[in-house]
One Martini backbone bead per residue (centre of mass of N, CA, C, O) as a GRO file, in nm:
protein
  412
    1UNK     BB    1   1.230  -4.730   4.995
    2UNK     BB    2   1.186  -4.930   4.739
    3UNK     BB    3   1.339  -4.950   4.399
    4UNK     BB    4   1.352  -5.179   4.222
    5UNK     BB    5   1.076  -5.153   4.064
    6UNK     BB    6   1.245  -4.937   3.864
    7UNK     BB    7   1.454  -5.027   3.716
    8UNK     BB    8   1.359  -5.088   3.443
    9UNK     BB    9   1.192  -4.841   3.355
   10UNK     BB   10   1.407  -4.642   3.394
   11UNK     BB   11   1.628  -4.731   3.229
   12UNK     BB   12   1.499  -4.710   2.971
   13UNK     BB   13   1.443  -4.445   2.936
   14UNK     BB   14   1.713  -4.296   3.020
   15UNK     BB   15   1.845  -4.418   2.768
   16UNK     BB   16   1.655  -4.294   2.569
   17UNK     BB   17   1.701  -4.011   2.652
   18UNK     BB   18   2.010  -3.988   2.658
   19UNK     BB   19   2.062  -4.078   2.377
   20UNK     BB   20   1.875  -3.924   2.181
   21UNK     BB   21   1.701  -4.005   1.914
   22UNK     BB   22   1.532  -3.748   1.852
   23UNK     BB   23   1.741  -3.527   1.765
   24UNK     BB   24   1.735  -3.592   1.433
   25UNK     BB   25   1.472  -3.451   1.427
   26UNK     BB   26   1.503  -3.191   1.572
   27UNK     BB   27   1.757  -3.087   1.405
   28UNK     BB   28   1.587  -3.040   1.128
   29UNK     BB   29   1.365  -2.851   1.241
   30UNK     BB   30   1.589  -2.638   1.317
   31UNK     BB   31   1.738  -2.632   1.035
   32UNK     BB   32   1.482  -2.513   0.902
   33UNK     BB   33   1.387  -2.277   1.095
   34UNK     BB   34   1.673  -2.131   1.003
   35UNK     BB   35   1.861  -2.218   0.705
   36UNK     BB   36   2.072  -2.413   0.852
   37UNK     BB   37   2.339  -2.570   0.926
   38UNK     BB   38   2.456  -2.827   1.082
   39UNK     BB   39   2.769  -2.765   1.318
   40UNK     BB   40   2.889  -2.985   1.475
   41UNK     BB   41   3.184  -3.007   1.348
   42UNK     BB   42   3.246  -2.712   1.441
   43UNK     BB   43   3.254  -2.789   1.720
   44UNK     BB   44   3.466  -3.009   1.701
   45UNK     BB   45   3.711  -2.794   1.637
   46UNK     BB   46   3.609  -2.662   1.923
   47UNK     BB   47   3.589  -2.933   2.145
   48UNK     BB   48   3.679  -3.219   2.062
   49UNK     BB   49   3.389  -3.267   1.941
   50UNK     BB   50   3.062  -3.419   1.897
   51UNK     BB   51   2.788  -3.547   1.840
   52UNK     BB   52   2.853  -3.859   1.761
   53UNK     BB   53   3.030  -3.900   2.027
   54UNK     BB   54   2.803  -3.785   2.240
   55UNK     BB   55   2.586  -4.000   2.145
   56UNK     BB   56   2.812  -4.250   2.268
   57UNK     BB   57   2.856  -4.130   2.575
   58UNK     BB   58   2.555  -4.144   2.657
   59UNK     BB   59   2.467  -4.440   2.685
   60UNK     BB   60   2.637  -4.551   2.940
   61UNK     BB   61   2.591  -4.269   3.117
   62UNK     BB   62   2.294  -4.352   3.144
   63UNK     BB   63   2.290  -4.628   3.281
   64UNK     BB   64   2.455  -4.534   3.539
   65UNK     BB   65   2.250  -4.332   3.615
   66UNK     BB   66   2.000  -4.508   3.639
   67UNK     BB   67   2.148  -4.651   3.894
   68UNK     BB   68   2.102  -4.394   4.067
   69UNK     BB   69   1.793  -4.349   4.028
   70UNK     BB   70   1.699  -4.615   4.132
   71UNK     BB   71   1.911  -4.608   4.357
   72UNK     BB   72   2.028  -4.599   4.712
   73UNK     BB   73   2.341  -4.582   4.757
   74UNK     BB   74   2.542  -4.721   5.048
   75UNK     BB   75   2.808  -4.729   4.914
   76UNK     BB   76   3.078  -4.499   4.870
   77UNK     BB   77   3.202  -4.565   4.629
   78UNK     BB   78   2.986  -4.574   4.463
   79UNK     BB   79   2.883  -4.332   4.484
   80UNK     BB   80   3.145  -4.190   4.364
   81UNK     BB   81   3.072  -4.343   4.070
   82UNK     BB   82   2.798  -4.263   3.984
   83UNK     BB   83   2.814  -3.945   4.030
   84UNK     BB   84   3.065  -3.931   3.827
   85UNK     BB   85   2.879  -4.048   3.591
   86UNK     BB   86   2.659  -3.852   3.589
   87UNK     BB   87   2.800  -3.561   3.567
   88UNK     BB   88   2.948  -3.681   3.287
   89UNK     BB   89   2.686  -3.619   3.104
   90UNK     BB   90   2.704  -3.288   3.086
   91UNK     BB   91   2.883  -3.307   2.858
   92UNK     BB   92   2.776  -3.427   2.576
   93UNK     BB   93   2.513  -3.283   2.652
   94UNK     BB   94   2.626  -2.988   2.585
   95UNK     BB   95   2.755  -3.037   2.290
   96UNK     BB   96   2.454  -3.055   2.167
   97UNK     BB   97   2.332  -2.759   2.287
   98UNK     BB   98   2.544  -2.597   2.147
   99UNK     BB   99   2.492  -2.701   1.889
  100UNK     BB  100   2.205  -2.609   1.816
  101UNK     BB  101   2.259  -2.284   1.877
  102UNK     BB  102   2.452  -2.230   1.673
  103UNK     BB  103   2.300  -2.313   1.452
  104UNK     BB  104   2.099  -2.069   1.485
  105UNK     BB  105   2.314  -1.847   1.470
  106UNK     BB  106   2.192  -1.619   1.248
  107UNK     BB  107   1.949  -1.700   1.177
  108UNK     BB  108   1.613  -1.776   0.970
  109UNK     BB  109   1.395  -1.773   1.172
  110UNK     BB  110   1.104  -1.979   1.210
  111UNK     BB  111   0.820  -1.966   1.434
  112UNK     BB  112   0.681  -2.208   1.357
  113UNK     BB  113   0.551  -2.513   1.499
  114UNK     BB  114   0.818  -2.695   1.504
  115UNK     BB  115   1.021  -2.473   1.618
  116UNK     BB  116   0.865  -2.443   1.870
  117UNK     BB  117   0.899  -2.736   1.990
  118UNK     BB  118   1.236  -2.705   1.948
  119UNK     BB  119   1.285  -2.528   2.147
  120UNK     BB  120   1.137  -2.583   2.392
  121UNK     BB  121   1.299  -2.848   2.420
  122UNK     BB  122   1.571  -2.699   2.499
  123UNK     BB  123   1.485  -2.541   2.746
  124UNK     BB  124   1.389  -2.782   2.921
  125UNK     BB  125   1.633  -2.979   2.886
  126UNK     BB  126   1.805  -2.800   3.062
  127UNK     BB  127   1.649  -2.808   3.306
  128UNK     BB  128   1.678  -3.092   3.373
  129UNK     BB  129   2.013  -3.127   3.335
  130UNK     BB  130   2.037  -2.942   3.586
  131UNK     BB  131   1.875  -3.115   3.797
  132UNK     BB  132   2.091  -3.385   3.722
  133UNK     BB  133   2.353  -3.273   3.834
  134UNK     BB  134   2.238  -3.237   4.136
  135UNK     BB  135   2.153  -3.569   4.164
  136UNK     BB  136   2.480  -3.642   4.134
  137UNK     BB  137   2.490  -3.594   4.464
  138UNK     BB  138   2.473  -3.826   4.690
  139UNK     BB  139   2.318  -3.623   4.915
  140UNK     BB  140   2.101  -3.519   4.742
  141UNK     BB  141   1.981  -3.778   4.684
  142UNK     BB  142   1.907  -3.878   4.884
  143UNK     BB  143   1.698  -3.636   5.017
  144UNK     BB  144   1.527  -3.631   4.716
  145UNK     BB  145   1.443  -3.915   4.609
  146UNK     BB  146   1.161  -3.946   4.757
  147UNK     BB  147   1.060  -3.717   4.576
  148UNK     BB  148   0.917  -3.468   4.358
  149UNK     BB  149   1.222  -3.398   4.248
  150UNK     BB  150   1.236  -3.616   4.066
  151UNK     BB  151   0.945  -3.634   3.903
  152UNK     BB  152   1.055  -3.380   3.773
  153UNK     BB  153   1.299  -3.451   3.606
  154UNK     BB  154   1.195  -3.678   3.457
  155UNK     BB  155   0.987  -3.494   3.303
  156UNK     BB  156   1.177  -3.280   3.229
  157UNK     BB  157   1.332  -3.510   2.997
  158UNK     BB  158   1.112  -3.690   2.897
  159UNK     BB  159   0.897  -3.489   2.735
  160UNK     BB  160   1.068  -3.311   2.575
  161UNK     BB  161   1.229  -3.548   2.434
  162UNK     BB  162   0.993  -3.696   2.315
  163UNK     BB  163   0.718  -3.511   2.264
  164UNK     BB  164   0.849  -3.273   2.131
  165UNK     BB  165   1.007  -3.445   1.914
  166UNK     BB  166   0.727  -3.559   1.785
  167UNK     BB  167   0.562  -3.314   1.724
  168UNK     BB  168   0.796  -3.163   1.521
  169UNK     BB  169   0.787  -3.411   1.370
  170UNK     BB  170   0.501  -3.412   1.266
  171UNK     BB  171   0.465  -3.100   1.155
  172UNK     BB  172   0.698  -3.130   0.951
  173UNK     BB  173   0.621  -3.480   0.803
  174UNK     BB  174   0.341  -3.476   0.724
  175UNK     BB  175   0.319  -3.371   0.423
  176UNK     BB  176   0.510  -3.625   0.319
  177UNK     BB  177   0.267  -3.804   0.380
  178UNK     BB  178  -0.024  -3.670   0.311
  179UNK     BB  179  -0.024  -3.390   0.123
  180UNK     BB  180  -0.054  -3.191   0.388
  181UNK     BB  181  -0.071  -2.974   0.584
  182UNK     BB  182  -0.098  -2.834   0.936
  183UNK     BB  183  -0.226  -2.628   1.051
  184UNK     BB  184  -0.071  -2.331   1.225
  185UNK     BB  185  -0.249  -2.222   1.450
  186UNK     BB  186  -0.292  -2.493   1.622
  187UNK     BB  187  -0.054  -2.539   1.651
  188UNK     BB  188   0.055  -2.307   1.851
  189UNK     BB  189  -0.175  -2.343   2.045
  190UNK     BB  190  -0.045  -2.606   2.158
  191UNK     BB  191   0.216  -2.515   2.244
  192UNK     BB  192   0.150  -2.309   2.460
  193UNK     BB  193  -0.021  -2.522   2.619
  194UNK     BB  194   0.210  -2.713   2.682
  195UNK     BB  195   0.417  -2.531   2.798
  196UNK     BB  196   0.270  -2.389   3.006
  197UNK     BB  197   0.172  -2.668   3.129
  198UNK     BB  198   0.408  -2.807   3.197
  199UNK     BB  199   0.556  -2.594   3.409
  200UNK     BB  200   0.329  -2.579   3.584
  201UNK     BB  201   0.323  -2.855   3.655
  202UNK     BB  202   0.646  -2.926   3.756
  203UNK     BB  203   0.801  -2.702   3.871
  204UNK     BB  204   0.631  -2.745   4.185
  205UNK     BB  205   0.776  -3.006   4.212
  206UNK     BB  206   1.006  -2.872   4.346
  207UNK     BB  207   0.939  -2.741   4.561
  208UNK     BB  208   0.789  -2.990   4.708
  209UNK     BB  209   1.049  -3.148   4.769
  210UNK     BB  210   1.194  -2.957   4.908
  211UNK     BB  211   0.998  -2.977   5.132
  212UNK     BB  212   0.905  -3.326   5.120
  213UNK     BB  213   0.729  -3.464   4.901
  214UNK     BB  214   0.619  -3.746   4.860
  215UNK     BB  215   0.651  -3.987   4.652
  216UNK     BB  216   0.393  -4.216   4.656
  217UNK     BB  217   0.128  -4.030   4.704
  218UNK     BB  218  -0.251  -3.957   4.736
  219UNK     BB  219  -0.221  -3.792   5.039
  220UNK     BB  220  -0.201  -3.469   5.181
  221UNK     BB  221  -0.160  -3.330   5.495
  222UNK     BB  222   0.021  -3.053   5.412
  223UNK     BB  223  -0.083  -2.760   5.348
  224UNK     BB  224   0.157  -2.635   5.199
  225UNK     BB  225   0.085  -2.792   4.923
  226UNK     BB  226  -0.150  -2.712   4.785
  227UNK     BB  227  -0.102  -2.475   4.601
  228UNK     BB  228   0.120  -2.620   4.425
  229UNK     BB  229  -0.088  -2.859   4.343
  230UNK     BB  230  -0.265  -2.689   4.209
  231UNK     BB  231  -0.095  -2.595   3.983
  232UNK     BB  232  -0.036  -2.808   3.868
  233UNK     BB  233  -0.306  -2.923   3.775
  234UNK     BB  234  -0.383  -2.674   3.586
  235UNK     BB  235  -0.150  -2.764   3.406
  236UNK     BB  236  -0.268  -3.017   3.313
  237UNK     BB  237  -0.508  -2.896   3.159
  238UNK     BB  238  -0.341  -2.773   2.965
  239UNK     BB  239  -0.231  -2.992   2.828
  240UNK     BB  240  -0.510  -3.121   2.751
  241UNK     BB  241  -0.530  -2.856   2.537
  242UNK     BB  242  -0.309  -2.955   2.360
  243UNK     BB  243  -0.430  -3.201   2.265
  244UNK     BB  244  -0.697  -3.079   2.156
  245UNK     BB  245  -0.529  -2.898   1.947
  246UNK     BB  246  -0.435  -3.136   1.797
  247UNK     BB  247  -0.693  -3.242   1.705
  248UNK     BB  248  -0.825  -2.991   1.578
  249UNK     BB  249  -0.567  -2.933   1.357
  250UNK     BB  250  -0.644  -3.238   1.209
  251UNK     BB  251  -0.915  -3.183   1.151
  252UNK     BB  252  -0.894  -2.908   1.000
  253UNK     BB  253  -0.668  -3.011   0.771
  254UNK     BB  254  -0.860  -3.230   0.644
  255UNK     BB  255  -1.082  -3.063   0.544
  256UNK     BB  256  -0.842  -2.827   0.435
  257UNK     BB  257  -0.651  -3.023   0.220
  258UNK     BB  258  -0.667  -2.857  -0.023
  259UNK     BB  259  -0.539  -2.583   0.047
  260UNK     BB  260  -0.283  -2.775   0.201
  261UNK     BB  261  -0.162  -2.833  -0.031
  262UNK     BB  262   0.166  -2.992  -0.140
  263UNK     BB  263   0.287  -3.178  -0.430
  264UNK     BB  264   0.560  -3.083  -0.486
  265UNK     BB  265   0.714  -3.108  -0.158
  266UNK     BB  266   0.838  -2.799  -0.071
  267UNK     BB  267   0.728  -2.641   0.201
  268UNK     BB  268   1.059  -2.574   0.364
  269UNK     BB  269   1.276  -2.545   0.235
  270UNK     BB  270   1.457  -2.800   0.166
  271UNK     BB  271   1.793  -3.016   0.186
  272UNK     BB  272   1.674  -3.287   0.175
  273UNK     BB  273   1.608  -3.565  -0.022
  274UNK     BB  274   1.253  -3.571   0.039
  275UNK     BB  275   1.199  -3.275  -0.087
  276UNK     BB  276   1.236  -3.388  -0.397
  277UNK     BB  277   0.964  -3.486  -0.381
  278UNK     BB  278   0.625  -3.574  -0.359
  279UNK     BB  279   0.301  -3.491  -0.229
  280UNK     BB  280   0.314  -3.774  -0.175
  281UNK     BB  281   0.551  -4.046  -0.182
  282UNK     BB  282   0.621  -4.291  -0.361
  283UNK     BB  283   0.665  -4.599  -0.301
  284UNK     BB  284   0.953  -4.554  -0.491
  285UNK     BB  285   1.025  -4.287  -0.497
  286UNK     BB  286   1.240  -4.291  -0.710
  287UNK     BB  287   1.271  -4.285  -1.057
  288UNK     BB  288   1.573  -4.179  -0.993
  289UNK     BB  289   1.885  -4.172  -0.920
  290UNK     BB  290   2.040  -3.996  -0.693
  291UNK     BB  291   2.280  -3.741  -0.713
  292UNK     BB  292   2.560  -3.728  -0.458
  293UNK     BB  293   2.769  -3.452  -0.380
  294UNK     BB  294   2.672  -3.435  -0.095
  295UNK     BB  295   2.466  -3.287   0.189
  296UNK     BB  296   2.307  -3.050  -0.001
  297UNK     BB  297   2.227  -3.124  -0.299
  298UNK     BB  298   1.923  -2.989  -0.325
  299UNK     BB  299   1.993  -2.727  -0.220
  300UNK     BB  300   2.190  -2.678  -0.481
  301UNK     BB  301   2.031  -2.709  -0.703
  302UNK     BB  302   1.807  -2.515  -0.644
  303UNK     BB  303   2.037  -2.256  -0.667
  304UNK     BB  304   2.084  -2.380  -0.998
  305UNK     BB  305   1.793  -2.457  -1.141
  306UNK     BB  306   1.812  -2.831  -1.132
  307UNK     BB  307   1.610  -3.019  -0.927
  308UNK     BB  308   1.362  -2.996  -1.191
  309UNK     BB  309   1.480  -3.211  -1.383
  310UNK     BB  310   1.429  -3.367  -1.707
  311UNK     BB  311   1.673  -3.648  -1.678
  312UNK     BB  312   1.635  -3.932  -1.787
  313UNK     BB  313   1.566  -4.256  -1.802
  314UNK     BB  314   1.349  -4.476  -1.711
  315UNK     BB  315   1.301  -4.802  -1.496
  316UNK     BB  316   1.194  -5.032  -1.379
  317UNK     BB  317   1.061  -5.147  -1.024
  318UNK     BB  318   1.139  -5.320  -0.781
  319UNK     BB  319   0.952  -5.462  -0.483
  320UNK     BB  320   0.817  -5.536  -0.285
  321UNK     BB  321   0.521  -5.672  -0.177
  322UNK     BB  322   0.223  -5.647  -0.052
  323UNK     BB  323   0.177  -5.705   0.327
  324UNK     BB  324  -0.031  -5.798   0.621
  325UNK     BB  325   0.191  -5.939   0.813
  326UNK     BB  326   0.305  -5.712   0.976
  327UNK     BB  327   0.083  -5.574   1.109
  328UNK     BB  328  -0.014  -5.852   1.259
  329UNK     BB  329   0.268  -5.886   1.420
  330UNK     BB  330   0.262  -5.642   1.550
  331UNK     BB  331  -0.013  -5.667   1.700
  332UNK     BB  332   0.057  -5.934   1.854
  333UNK     BB  333   0.268  -5.813   1.994
  334UNK     BB  334   0.095  -5.612   2.173
  335UNK     BB  335  -0.065  -5.796   2.280
  336UNK     BB  336   0.105  -5.971   2.427
  337UNK     BB  337   0.220  -5.799   2.619
  338UNK     BB  338  -0.045  -5.676   2.731
  339UNK     BB  339  -0.100  -5.950   2.879
  340UNK     BB  340   0.127  -5.990   3.025
  341UNK     BB  341   0.117  -5.719   3.200
  342UNK     BB  342  -0.200  -5.795   3.314
  343UNK     BB  343  -0.251  -6.075   3.309
  344UNK     BB  344  -0.382  -6.218   3.012
  345UNK     BB  345  -0.327  -6.539   2.940
  346UNK     BB  346  -0.544  -6.557   2.661
  347UNK     BB  347  -0.419  -6.318   2.491
  348UNK     BB  348  -0.117  -6.403   2.493
  349UNK     BB  349  -0.181  -6.703   2.352
  350UNK     BB  350  -0.368  -6.586   2.095
  351UNK     BB  351  -0.144  -6.377   1.981
  352UNK     BB  352   0.101  -6.541   1.952
  353UNK     BB  353  -0.046  -6.745   1.747
  354UNK     BB  354  -0.110  -6.563   1.550
  355UNK     BB  355   0.155  -6.451   1.481
  356UNK     BB  356   0.295  -6.724   1.394
  357UNK     BB  357   0.057  -6.795   1.175
  358UNK     BB  358   0.161  -6.522   1.011
  359UNK     BB  359   0.453  -6.642   0.939
  360UNK     BB  360   0.390  -6.897   0.842
  361UNK     BB  361   0.232  -6.787   0.603
  362UNK     BB  362   0.442  -6.585   0.454
  363UNK     BB  363   0.644  -6.818   0.380
  364UNK     BB  364   0.440  -6.928   0.126
  365UNK     BB  365   0.504  -6.692  -0.042
  366UNK     BB  366   0.574  -6.609  -0.353
  367UNK     BB  367   0.486  -6.328  -0.411
  368UNK     BB  368   0.737  -6.080  -0.291
  369UNK     BB  369   0.753  -5.920  -0.609
  370UNK     BB  370   0.721  -5.604  -0.772
  371UNK     BB  371   0.638  -5.436  -1.057
  372UNK     BB  372   0.721  -5.117  -1.179
  373UNK     BB  373   0.629  -4.974  -1.459
  374UNK     BB  374   0.711  -4.724  -1.630
  375UNK     BB  375   0.450  -4.584  -1.743
  376UNK     BB  376   0.383  -4.523  -1.436
  377UNK     BB  377   0.619  -4.335  -1.375
  378UNK     BB  378   0.583  -4.124  -1.604
  379UNK     BB  379   0.327  -4.038  -1.555
  380UNK     BB  380   0.404  -3.931  -1.246
  381UNK     BB  381   0.588  -3.740  -1.356
  382UNK     BB  382   0.440  -3.548  -1.556
  383UNK     BB  383   0.216  -3.469  -1.318
  384UNK     BB  384   0.499  -3.313  -1.152
  385UNK     BB  385   0.571  -3.115  -1.372
  386UNK     BB  386   0.277  -2.976  -1.379
  387UNK     BB  387   0.261  -2.869  -1.108
  388UNK     BB  388   0.557  -2.723  -1.102
  389UNK     BB  389   0.468  -2.529  -1.366
  390UNK     BB  390   0.188  -2.410  -1.181
  391UNK     BB  391   0.317  -2.291  -0.979
  392UNK     BB  392   0.424  -2.062  -0.725
  393UNK     BB  393   0.645  -1.935  -0.551
  394UNK     BB  394   0.771  -1.941  -0.217
  395UNK     BB  395   0.834  -1.793   0.062
  396UNK     BB  396   0.901  -1.804   0.397
  397UNK     BB  397   0.643  -1.589   0.460
  398UNK     BB  398   0.461  -1.841   0.314
  399UNK     BB  399   0.434  -2.108   0.410
  400UNK     BB  400   0.166  -2.063   0.599
  401UNK     BB  401   0.002  -2.041   0.346
  402UNK     BB  402  -0.231  -2.092   0.041
  403UNK     BB  403   0.034  -2.071  -0.159
  404UNK     BB  404   0.161  -2.337  -0.051
  405UNK     BB  405   0.286  -2.599  -0.299
  406UNK     BB  406   0.580  -2.679  -0.251
  407UNK     BB  407   0.760  -2.409  -0.387
  408UNK     BB  408   1.045  -2.272  -0.362
  409UNK     BB  409   1.202  -1.982  -0.295
  410UNK     BB  410   1.495  -1.846  -0.391
  411UNK     BB  411   1.714  -1.651  -0.268
  412UNK     BB  412   1.908  -1.378  -0.390
   0.00000   0.00000   0.00000
C-alpha cells in the first residue's frame, strides 16, 4: 500500500507531538498540582541534559521519525538510519518524563481536574512512546506498519499529548480568563470517562494489529477481530461521554459563576506572575511594572506577606487600540484553507478577497493606540484591594470549595 499520501499530515502531527509544544502547559499544571518547582535543571545536572535541550533535540529527530512512520523504507542503509534516529527519540523524551516524575516526587499532590488530566497524559504518553520505540525496529515496522498497531501508537501519542494537555490547560487557566473556576465534580467525571474510554478504545487496536487487522479498511471479515472491535467501539462511547461531561461542566459553571468566582486571582496558590493579577485580568495586565528577582517572585512575595502591597504610584498606560481586523483576517484564513482543502473554489476566492480587504482597510486606520487613564487604573486597583481585604484565605484543601475566592493561605 502506498503511504505517500500520509507524509504531509503525519509529518506535521508527529513534529507537533515530538516537539511537545504543550508540555509547558502540562508542566505548569503538574507543578501547581503538587506545589513544587519544575526541576529540569536539577535533572540536567545529573543526566548532563535537561528539558530545554531535550525539546531542541526532539524537533529534528521527530521529523526523521515521521519519515519512517510515513514510508516503508526498502533500502537497507536507510532502514538503519531511520531506525536509529527513531530510537534516539527515546533519550530526550525519557529525560522529560523523568523530569516530570521527579518534579512530583515528595510533593503535596492535589488530584484536582487539571492535575488528573496532566497525570493521565504522562501515563498514556509513556505507553505510546514505548510502542514507538518498538516501531523503530525496521523489521517490526515492516510487519505491522499497515496494521491497526500503528493506528494505536499514533493516537496514543497524539491524544494524550494534545487533547489531555489542552483540557488540563483549560481547567487550570479558565479562571484567569473568565473570572470563575470550572465546577470540579464534572471535571473529574470527564477525566475518568476520557481516560478509561481512550484506553478501552485504542489498547485493543494493538492486539488487533498484532493479529493482522489492516488499517484503512471499513469492514473486517475475520470473526476473531469482532470482540476487540466491539471493545474499541465501547471505548469510543466513553470518550463521547467525556466530551458531554465537559459541556455539562461548562454549562453548570456558567450558571453558578457567582459562587465559583475568584476575583482575587490566585485560586491555585500559584507561583508565576499571572496569578498576581485579578481574575479576569484587566486588559492592561499590570498596573505597575512587576519587579522580578527570581523564578518564583510572586511565590516568595506571598511567603513574606508583601504580594498585594499598595506600593508606588501608577501612570497612564498606552496600548494598541481594539480592532476587528485580526479576527476577521483569521476567519478569512480559516475559510480559505477550508475551501482549498475541500475544493470549494468560490469560498476560497471570496475568503481570500475578504481577508485582503480587511488587511488593507486596517492599514488606513490612524487611531492605532489607546491610552488607559490613571483614574481608571486607580479605581480598578482600589476595587481589587477591597476584594482582597474582604476575602478569606483558603488552604489547598479548600481550593475546590465555594470558599475559594482566589486568596491562597500560605502554609506555616
